[in-house]
Amino acid sequence: MTEHPFGYIIEGKIYLKGFLGQEDRVIGEVKEDEASTFRYFEDRFEAVAQKVEKLKADIQENQNKGSFLMKLIHLKSSLLTFDGLGDFPALIKELEGQEAILEEIIQSNRHKNLEIKKELLKEAETYKESTDWKETSEIFKELKLKWLKTGPVEKELEEEINEKFQGILDVFYGNRKNYFDSLALQAEQNIKVYENLLEQAREAHDMADVKTAFEISKKIQKEWKVSGRVPASKRQPIWDEFSKLNNRIFSKFKRMSQNIPTISPGLMIKKIEKWSEEMRQMSKGEVNDYKVNQAKKLQAEWKKLPPKKPRNAQQSISTFVFFSEIIFEKSFLDNLCHSKYEGFAEKSDSEQNTLKVNLLKDLIARDQRELITVTENAENFRSQEGEFDHIMRKKIGAHKRKVDVKNSILKELTNN
């Protein structure tokens, strides 16, 4: 028998000495001579020792150290049956040391992952009952992505926490499905409303009393504007006939209406410019009951003007509308502060100003959200109907002006 620190040769066979409770076992045969056989199996051990060193280096260099755990376990297990000559217990001990470190890292990461997922659950819970389907759907997409990117938690908690998260998703997406299902059902009911309005338009069109027909036409057109959504393909044919009938009714009424008193374009422009400047001056500073009443009187005079106004008066018209809204918005803001904040009248000018600024910022944020919703709805429900598009443009313009009016007042208050 020829001895080796980690094995021996007997009768042409090379043995590895048992370790860690294992018995001695044959790992090969002598091919040429005993010395070269020993070197061959020493080299094999050296090769696997290099694998251990490389794995340790990879763990050290990488941030995601936990991802190496299974590779380490497989390598450690393979050492028990590896055919080579060397200090296997020492290699296994090194790997066990690394394994302990990785287990600690993984345990720490799982704790962090649990905290992250608890926060994601809290955030998801706040949106569970949201009805802002588009925005909230995007939020849930991001939350799901964050959830998937976050690593696992303790095995005994994994199923429970995943079920909680999925349960929240199921509530939101279930509600969204029910909503759109109900929209489809509502659309079927809405189409009947449009058909009924068309029938009323037909009846009005055939009336001998032109004025009554015109009043009915105005009423049913207002009802059309606020009627519910239906697919454009179903609404369009009804609209085509509906709009033609109403146009004919209007033409009849226009022919029989009394002539509107005429006013020269030059005189009309002068009046518009004068009233616009008066409205602009009144809008400055604090607004009281006197200013509000004067603004109402100017509006009453404005309504007496013919509906068709000169093109070169458009700037003054916009000025009149904008600053009249400034006056009424200031009055509304003042009344709102008096009702919202107890003892508002007794507070100093500075305190009143601060409360108004804060409240106005909230109102602006609300109006901006409404503007976004109205704009998105206009995009989602584009129509071939010129009247409908005109209405939506006016609606968007009115919302933009609301925001501009409040921003103008905010700028004035913050500069005080």
Coordinates of C-alpha atoms in Angstrom, one line a residue:
M1 CA 0.0 0.0 0.0
T2 CA 1.3 3.4 -1.0
E3 CA 0.2 6.3 1.4
H4 CA -0.9 9.8 0.5
P5 CA -2.0 12.5 3.0
F6 CA -5.6 12.2 1.7
G7 CA -5.6 8.7 0.2
Y8 CA -3.7 5.6 -0.7
I9 CA -3.1 3.0 -3.5
I10 CA -3.8 -0.7 -3.0
E11 CA -3.6 -3.3 -5.7
G12 CA -3.7 -0.8 -8.5
K13 CA -6.6 1.1 -7.2
I14 CA -6.5 4.6 -5.7
Y15 CA -8.6 5.4 -2.6
L16 CA -9.8 8.7 -1.1
K17 CA -9.8 8.7 2.7
G18 CA -13.2 9.1 4.2
F19 CA -14.2 12.4 5.7
L20 CA -17.2 14.0 7.4
G21 CA -18.6 10.5 8.3
Q22 CA -18.0 9.0 4.9
E23 CA -16.1 5.7 4.3
D24 CA -12.9 5.4 2.2
R25 CA -13.9 5.0 -1.4
V26 CA -12.2 4.1 -4.8
I27 CA -11.8 7.2 -7.0
G28 CA -9.7 5.6 -9.9
E29 CA -7.1 3.2 -11.0
V30 CA -3.3 3.5 -11.6
K31 CA -2.7 4.0 -15.3
E32 CA 1.1 4.5 -15.7
D33 CA 2.7 4.8 -12.3
E34 CA 1.6 5.7 -8.8
A35 CA 3.2 9.1 -8.7
S36 CA 1.5 10.4 -11.8
T37 CA -1.8 8.9 -10.6
F38 CA -1.5 10.9 -7.3
R39 CA -0.7 14.1 -9.3
Y40 CA -3.7 13.6 -11.6
F41 CA -6.1 13.4 -8.7
E42 CA -4.3 16.3 -6.9
D43 CA -4.8 18.4 -10.0
R44 CA -8.5 17.5 -10.0
F45 CA -8.8 18.7 -6.5
E46 CA -6.9 21.8 -7.3
A47 CA -9.4 22.5 -10.2
V48 CA -12.4 22.2 -7.9
A49 CA -10.6 24.3 -5.3
Q50 CA -10.3 27.0 -7.9
K51 CA -14.1 26.7 -8.5
V52 CA -14.6 27.4 -4.8
E53 CA -12.3 30.5 -5.0
K54 CA -14.0 31.8 -8.1
L55 CA -17.4 31.4 -6.5
K56 CA -16.2 33.3 -3.4
A57 CA -14.9 36.1 -5.6
D58 CA -18.2 36.2 -7.5
I59 CA -20.1 36.5 -4.3
Q60 CA -17.8 39.3 -3.1
E61 CA -18.1 41.3 -6.3
N62 CA -21.8 41.1 -6.9
Q63 CA -24.5 43.1 -5.1
N64 CA -27.1 40.4 -5.5
K65 CA -25.2 37.9 -3.3
G66 CA -28.2 35.8 -2.4
S67 CA -28.6 34.7 -6.0
F68 CA -25.4 32.5 -5.6
L69 CA -26.8 30.4 -2.7
M70 CA -28.1 27.5 -4.8
K71 CA -24.9 27.4 -6.8
L72 CA -23.0 27.2 -3.6
I73 CA -25.1 24.4 -2.2
H74 CA -24.8 22.4 -5.3
L75 CA -21.0 22.9 -5.4
K76 CA -20.7 21.9 -1.7
S77 CA -22.8 18.8 -2.3
S78 CA -20.7 17.8 -5.3
L79 CA -17.5 17.9 -3.1
L80 CA -18.8 14.8 -1.2
T81 CA -18.6 12.7 -4.3
F82 CA -15.9 14.4 -6.2
D83 CA -13.0 12.3 -7.4
G84 CA -9.8 14.0 -6.3
L85 CA -7.1 14.1 -3.6
G86 CA -7.1 17.1 -1.2
D87 CA -8.5 18.6 1.9
F88 CA -12.2 18.4 1.1
P89 CA -13.3 19.2 4.6
A90 CA -11.4 22.5 4.4
L91 CA -13.2 23.4 1.1
I92 CA -16.6 22.4 2.5
K93 CA -15.9 24.5 5.7
E94 CA -15.1 27.5 3.5
L95 CA -18.4 27.0 1.6
E96 CA -20.3 26.6 4.8
G97 CA -18.9 29.9 6.0
Q98 CA -20.0 31.6 2.8
E99 CA -23.4 29.8 3.0
A100 CA -24.0 31.2 6.5
I101 CA -23.2 34.7 5.2
L102 CA -25.6 34.3 2.3
E103 CA -28.3 32.9 4.6
E104 CA -28.0 36.0 6.8
I105 CA -28.1 38.3 3.8
I106 CA -31.1 36.5 2.4
Q107 CA -32.9 36.7 5.7
S108 CA -32.2 40.4 5.9
N109 CA -33.4 40.9 2.3
R110 CA -36.5 38.9 3.0
H111 CA -37.3 41.2 6.0
K112 CA -36.7 44.3 3.8
N113 CA -38.8 42.7 1.0
L114 CA -41.6 42.2 3.6
E115 CA -41.5 45.8 4.6
I116 CA -41.5 47.0 1.0
K117 CA -44.5 44.7 0.1
K118 CA -46.4 45.9 3.2
E119 CA -46.0 49.5 2.0
L120 CA -47.1 48.4 -1.5
L121 CA -50.1 46.8 0.1
K122 CA -51.0 50.0 1.9
E123 CA -50.7 52.1 -1.3
A124 CA -52.7 49.6 -3.2
E125 CA -55.4 49.6 -0.5
T126 CA -55.9 53.4 -1.0
Y127 CA -56.7 52.9 -4.7
K128 CA -58.8 49.7 -4.3
E129 CA -62.1 51.5 -4.6
S130 CA -61.0 54.2 -7.0
T131 CA -63.3 55.0 -10.0
D132 CA -60.7 56.9 -11.9
W133 CA -60.2 53.9 -14.1
K134 CA -57.5 55.2 -16.5
E135 CA -55.2 56.8 -14.0
T136 CA -55.7 54.1 -11.3
S137 CA -55.0 51.3 -13.9
E138 CA -51.7 52.9 -14.6
I139 CA -50.9 53.1 -10.9
F140 CA -51.8 49.5 -10.4
K141 CA -49.5 48.6 -13.4
E142 CA -46.6 50.3 -11.6
L143 CA -47.5 48.7 -8.3
K144 CA -47.6 45.2 -9.9
L145 CA -44.2 45.9 -11.5
K146 CA -42.7 47.0 -8.2
W147 CA -44.2 43.9 -6.5
L148 CA -42.7 41.5 -9.1
K149 CA -39.3 43.3 -8.8
T150 CA -39.3 43.0 -5.1
G151 CA -37.8 39.7 -4.0
P152 CA -39.5 36.9 -1.9
V153 CA -40.4 37.1 1.8
E154 CA -40.3 34.3 4.3
K155 CA -41.8 31.2 2.8
E156 CA -44.5 30.9 5.5
L157 CA -45.7 34.5 4.7
E158 CA -45.3 34.4 0.9
E159 CA -48.6 32.9 0.0
E160 CA -50.6 35.0 2.4
I161 CA -49.1 38.3 1.3
N162 CA -49.4 37.5 -2.4
E163 CA -53.1 36.6 -1.8
K164 CA -53.7 39.9 -0.1
F165 CA -52.2 41.9 -3.0
Q166 CA -54.0 39.9 -5.6
G167 CA -57.2 40.4 -3.6
I168 CA -56.9 44.1 -3.8
L169 CA -56.2 43.9 -7.6
D170 CA -59.3 41.7 -8.0
V171 CA -61.5 44.3 -6.2
F172 CA -60.3 47.2 -8.5
Y173 CA -60.3 45.3 -11.7
G174 CA -63.7 43.7 -10.8
N175 CA -65.2 47.1 -10.2
R176 CA -63.7 48.4 -13.4
K177 CA -65.2 45.5 -15.4
N178 CA -68.6 46.0 -13.7
Y179 CA -68.4 49.7 -14.6
F180 CA -67.7 49.2 -18.3
D181 CA -70.3 46.4 -18.4
S182 CA -72.8 48.8 -17.0
L183 CA -71.7 51.5 -19.6
A184 CA -72.5 49.1 -22.4
L185 CA -75.9 48.5 -20.9
Q186 CA -76.4 52.2 -20.3
A187 CA -75.5 52.9 -23.9
E188 CA -78.3 50.7 -25.1
Q189 CA -80.7 52.8 -22.9
N190 CA -79.1 56.0 -24.0
I191 CA -79.7 55.3 -27.7
K192 CA -83.4 55.2 -26.9
V193 CA -83.1 58.7 -25.4
Y194 CA -81.6 60.0 -28.7
E195 CA -84.2 58.3 -30.8
N196 CA -86.9 59.9 -28.6
L197 CA -85.3 63.3 -29.1
L198 CA -85.3 62.7 -32.9
E199 CA -89.0 61.9 -32.8
Q200 CA -89.6 65.2 -30.9
A201 CA -87.6 67.1 -33.5
R202 CA -89.7 65.6 -36.3
E203 CA -93.0 66.6 -34.5
A204 CA -91.7 70.1 -33.9
H205 CA -90.6 70.4 -37.5
D206 CA -94.1 69.7 -38.7
M207 CA -95.8 72.2 -36.3
A208 CA -97.5 75.3 -37.8
D209 CA -96.6 77.3 -34.7
V210 CA -93.0 78.3 -35.5
K211 CA -92.3 79.9 -32.1
T212 CA -93.4 76.9 -30.2
A213 CA -91.4 74.7 -32.5
F214 CA -88.4 76.8 -31.9
E215 CA -88.8 76.6 -28.1
I216 CA -89.1 72.8 -28.4
S217 CA -86.0 72.7 -30.6
K218 CA -83.9 74.7 -28.1
K219 CA -85.1 72.4 -25.3
I220 CA -84.3 69.1 -27.1
Q221 CA -80.9 70.4 -28.2
K222 CA -80.0 71.1 -24.6
E223 CA -81.2 67.6 -23.7
W224 CA -79.1 66.1 -26.5
K225 CA -76.0 67.8 -25.1
V226 CA -76.4 66.2 -21.7
S227 CA -77.6 62.8 -22.9
G228 CA -75.4 59.8 -22.1
R229 CA -72.7 58.2 -24.1
V230 CA -73.3 55.8 -27.0
P231 CA -71.0 54.5 -29.7
A232 CA -70.5 57.2 -32.4
S233 CA -71.5 54.8 -35.1
K234 CA -75.0 54.4 -33.6
R235 CA -75.4 58.1 -32.7
Q236 CA -74.2 59.6 -35.9
P237 CA -77.2 58.7 -38.2
I238 CA -79.6 60.0 -35.6
W239 CA -77.6 63.2 -35.2
D240 CA -77.5 63.8 -38.9
E241 CA -81.3 63.9 -39.2
F242 CA -81.7 65.6 -35.8
S243 CA -79.4 68.5 -36.7
K244 CA -81.0 69.0 -40.1
L245 CA -84.5 69.2 -38.6
N246 CA -83.4 71.7 -36.0
N247 CA -81.6 73.8 -38.5
R248 CA -84.8 74.0 -40.6
I249 CA -86.8 75.0 -37.5
F250 CA -84.3 77.7 -36.7
S251 CA -84.4 79.0 -40.2
K252 CA -88.2 79.3 -40.1
F253 CA -88.0 81.1 -36.8
K254 CA -85.3 83.5 -38.0
R255 CA -87.4 84.5 -41.0
M256 CA -90.5 85.3 -38.9
S257 CA -88.7 86.9 -36.0
Q258 CA -88.8 90.6 -35.5
N259 CA -85.8 92.5 -36.7
I260 CA -83.2 93.1 -34.0
P261 CA -82.6 96.9 -33.5
T262 CA -79.5 97.8 -35.5
I263 CA -76.4 99.5 -34.2
S264 CA -73.4 100.7 -36.2
P265 CA -70.3 98.6 -35.8
G266 CA -68.3 101.6 -34.7
L267 CA -70.7 102.5 -31.9
M268 CA -70.9 98.9 -30.8
I269 CA -67.1 98.7 -30.6
K270 CA -66.9 101.9 -28.5
K271 CA -69.5 100.5 -26.1
I272 CA -67.7 97.2 -25.8
E273 CA -64.3 98.9 -25.2
K274 CA -65.9 101.2 -22.6
W275 CA -67.6 98.4 -20.7
S276 CA -64.6 96.2 -20.9
E277 CA -62.4 98.9 -19.4
E278 CA -64.9 99.6 -16.6
M279 CA -65.1 95.9 -15.8
R280 CA -61.3 95.6 -15.8
Q281 CA -61.0 98.6 -13.4
M282 CA -63.7 97.2 -11.0
S283 CA -61.9 93.9 -10.9
K284 CA -58.8 95.4 -9.2
G285 CA -58.4 95.0 -5.4
E286 CA -61.1 94.0 -3.0
V287 CA -64.6 93.3 -4.4
N288 CA -67.6 94.4 -2.5
D289 CA -71.4 94.3 -3.0
Y290 CA -71.4 97.6 -4.9
K291 CA -68.9 96.2 -7.5
V292 CA -70.8 93.0 -7.9
N293 CA -74.0 94.9 -8.5
Q294 CA -72.3 97.2 -11.0
A295 CA -70.9 94.2 -12.8
K296 CA -74.3 92.7 -13.0
K297 CA -75.7 95.9 -14.5
L298 CA -72.9 96.0 -17.1
Q299 CA -73.7 92.4 -18.0
A300 CA -77.4 93.3 -18.4
E301 CA -76.5 96.1 -20.8
W302 CA -74.1 93.7 -22.6
K303 CA -77.0 91.3 -23.3
K304 CA -78.9 94.1 -25.1
L305 CA -76.2 94.2 -27.8
P306 CA -76.9 92.3 -31.0
P307 CA -75.6 88.7 -30.9
K308 CA -73.3 89.2 -33.9
K309 CA -70.4 91.5 -33.0
P310 CA -67.5 93.0 -35.0
R311 CA -64.4 90.8 -35.4
N312 CA -62.1 93.6 -34.3
A313 CA -63.9 93.7 -30.9
Q314 CA -63.0 90.2 -30.0
Q315 CA -60.1 91.3 -27.7
S316 CA -62.3 93.6 -25.8
I317 CA -65.1 91.0 -25.6
S318 CA -62.5 88.5 -24.1
T319 CA -61.4 91.3 -21.6
F320 CA -65.0 91.9 -20.6
V321 CA -65.8 88.2 -20.0
F322 CA -62.4 87.6 -18.2
F323 CA -62.6 90.5 -15.7
S324 CA -66.3 90.0 -15.0
E325 CA -65.4 86.4 -14.0
I326 CA -62.6 87.9 -11.8
I327 CA -65.1 90.0 -9.9
F328 CA -67.6 87.2 -9.3
E329 CA -64.8 84.7 -8.4
K330 CA -63.3 87.2 -5.9
S331 CA -66.8 87.6 -4.4
F332 CA -67.2 83.9 -4.2
L333 CA -63.8 83.4 -2.6
D334 CA -64.5 86.0 0.0
N335 CA -67.9 84.5 0.9
L336 CA -66.4 81.0 1.0
C337 CA -63.7 82.2 3.4
H338 CA -66.3 83.8 5.7
S339 CA -68.3 80.6 5.8
K340 CA -65.3 78.2 6.0
Y341 CA -63.2 80.0 8.6
E342 CA -64.8 81.0 11.9
G343 CA -63.9 84.6 12.8
F344 CA -62.5 85.3 9.4
A345 CA -63.7 89.0 9.4
E346 CA -61.7 89.6 12.7
K347 CA -58.4 88.3 11.3
S348 CA -55.7 90.6 10.1
D349 CA -55.3 91.4 6.4
S350 CA -52.2 89.3 6.3
E351 CA -54.0 86.3 7.9
Q352 CA -57.0 86.7 5.6
N353 CA -54.7 86.9 2.6
T354 CA -52.9 83.7 3.6
L355 CA -56.2 81.8 4.1
K356 CA -57.4 83.0 0.7
V357 CA -54.2 82.0 -1.0
N358 CA -54.3 78.4 0.4
L359 CA -58.0 78.0 -0.4
L360 CA -57.5 79.3 -3.9
K361 CA -54.6 76.9 -4.5
D362 CA -57.0 74.0 -3.6
L363 CA -59.6 75.3 -5.9
I364 CA -57.1 75.7 -8.8
A365 CA -55.9 72.1 -8.3
R366 CA -59.6 70.9 -8.5
D367 CA -60.2 72.9 -11.6
Q368 CA -57.1 71.6 -13.3
R369 CA -58.2 68.0 -12.6
E370 CA -61.6 68.8 -14.1
L371 CA -59.9 70.4 -17.1
I372 CA -57.8 67.2 -17.7
T373 CA -60.9 65.1 -17.4
V374 CA -62.9 67.2 -19.8
T375 CA -60.0 67.3 -22.3
E376 CA -59.5 63.5 -22.1
N377 CA -63.3 63.0 -22.6
A378 CA -63.2 65.2 -25.7
E379 CA -60.3 63.2 -27.1
N380 CA -62.0 59.9 -26.3
F381 CA -65.3 60.9 -27.8
R382 CA -64.4 62.8 -31.0
S383 CA -67.4 63.0 -33.3
Q384 CA -68.2 63.9 -36.9
E385 CA -70.9 66.2 -35.5
G386 CA -69.7 69.8 -35.9
E387 CA -72.1 71.0 -33.2
F388 CA -70.8 68.5 -30.7
D389 CA -67.2 69.4 -31.4
H390 CA -68.1 73.1 -31.0
I391 CA -69.8 72.4 -27.7
M392 CA -66.7 70.5 -26.4
R393 CA -64.3 73.3 -27.5
K394 CA -66.5 75.9 -25.7
K395 CA -66.6 73.6 -22.6
I396 CA -62.8 73.2 -22.6
G397 CA -62.3 76.9 -23.1
A398 CA -64.6 77.7 -20.2
H399 CA -62.6 75.3 -17.9
K400 CA -59.3 76.9 -19.1
R401 CA -60.7 80.3 -18.3
K402 CA -61.7 79.2 -14.8
V403 CA -58.1 78.2 -14.1
D404 CA -56.7 81.4 -15.7
V405 CA -59.1 83.6 -13.6
K406 CA -58.1 81.9 -10.3
N407 CA -54.4 82.0 -11.2
S408 CA -54.8 85.7 -11.9
I409 CA -56.4 86.3 -8.5
L410 CA -53.7 84.1 -6.9
K411 CA -50.9 86.2 -8.5
E412 CA -52.6 89.4 -7.2
L413 CA -52.9 88.0 -3.7
T414 CA -49.3 86.7 -3.5
N415 CA -47.9 90.1 -4.7
N416 CA -49.7 91.9 -1.9

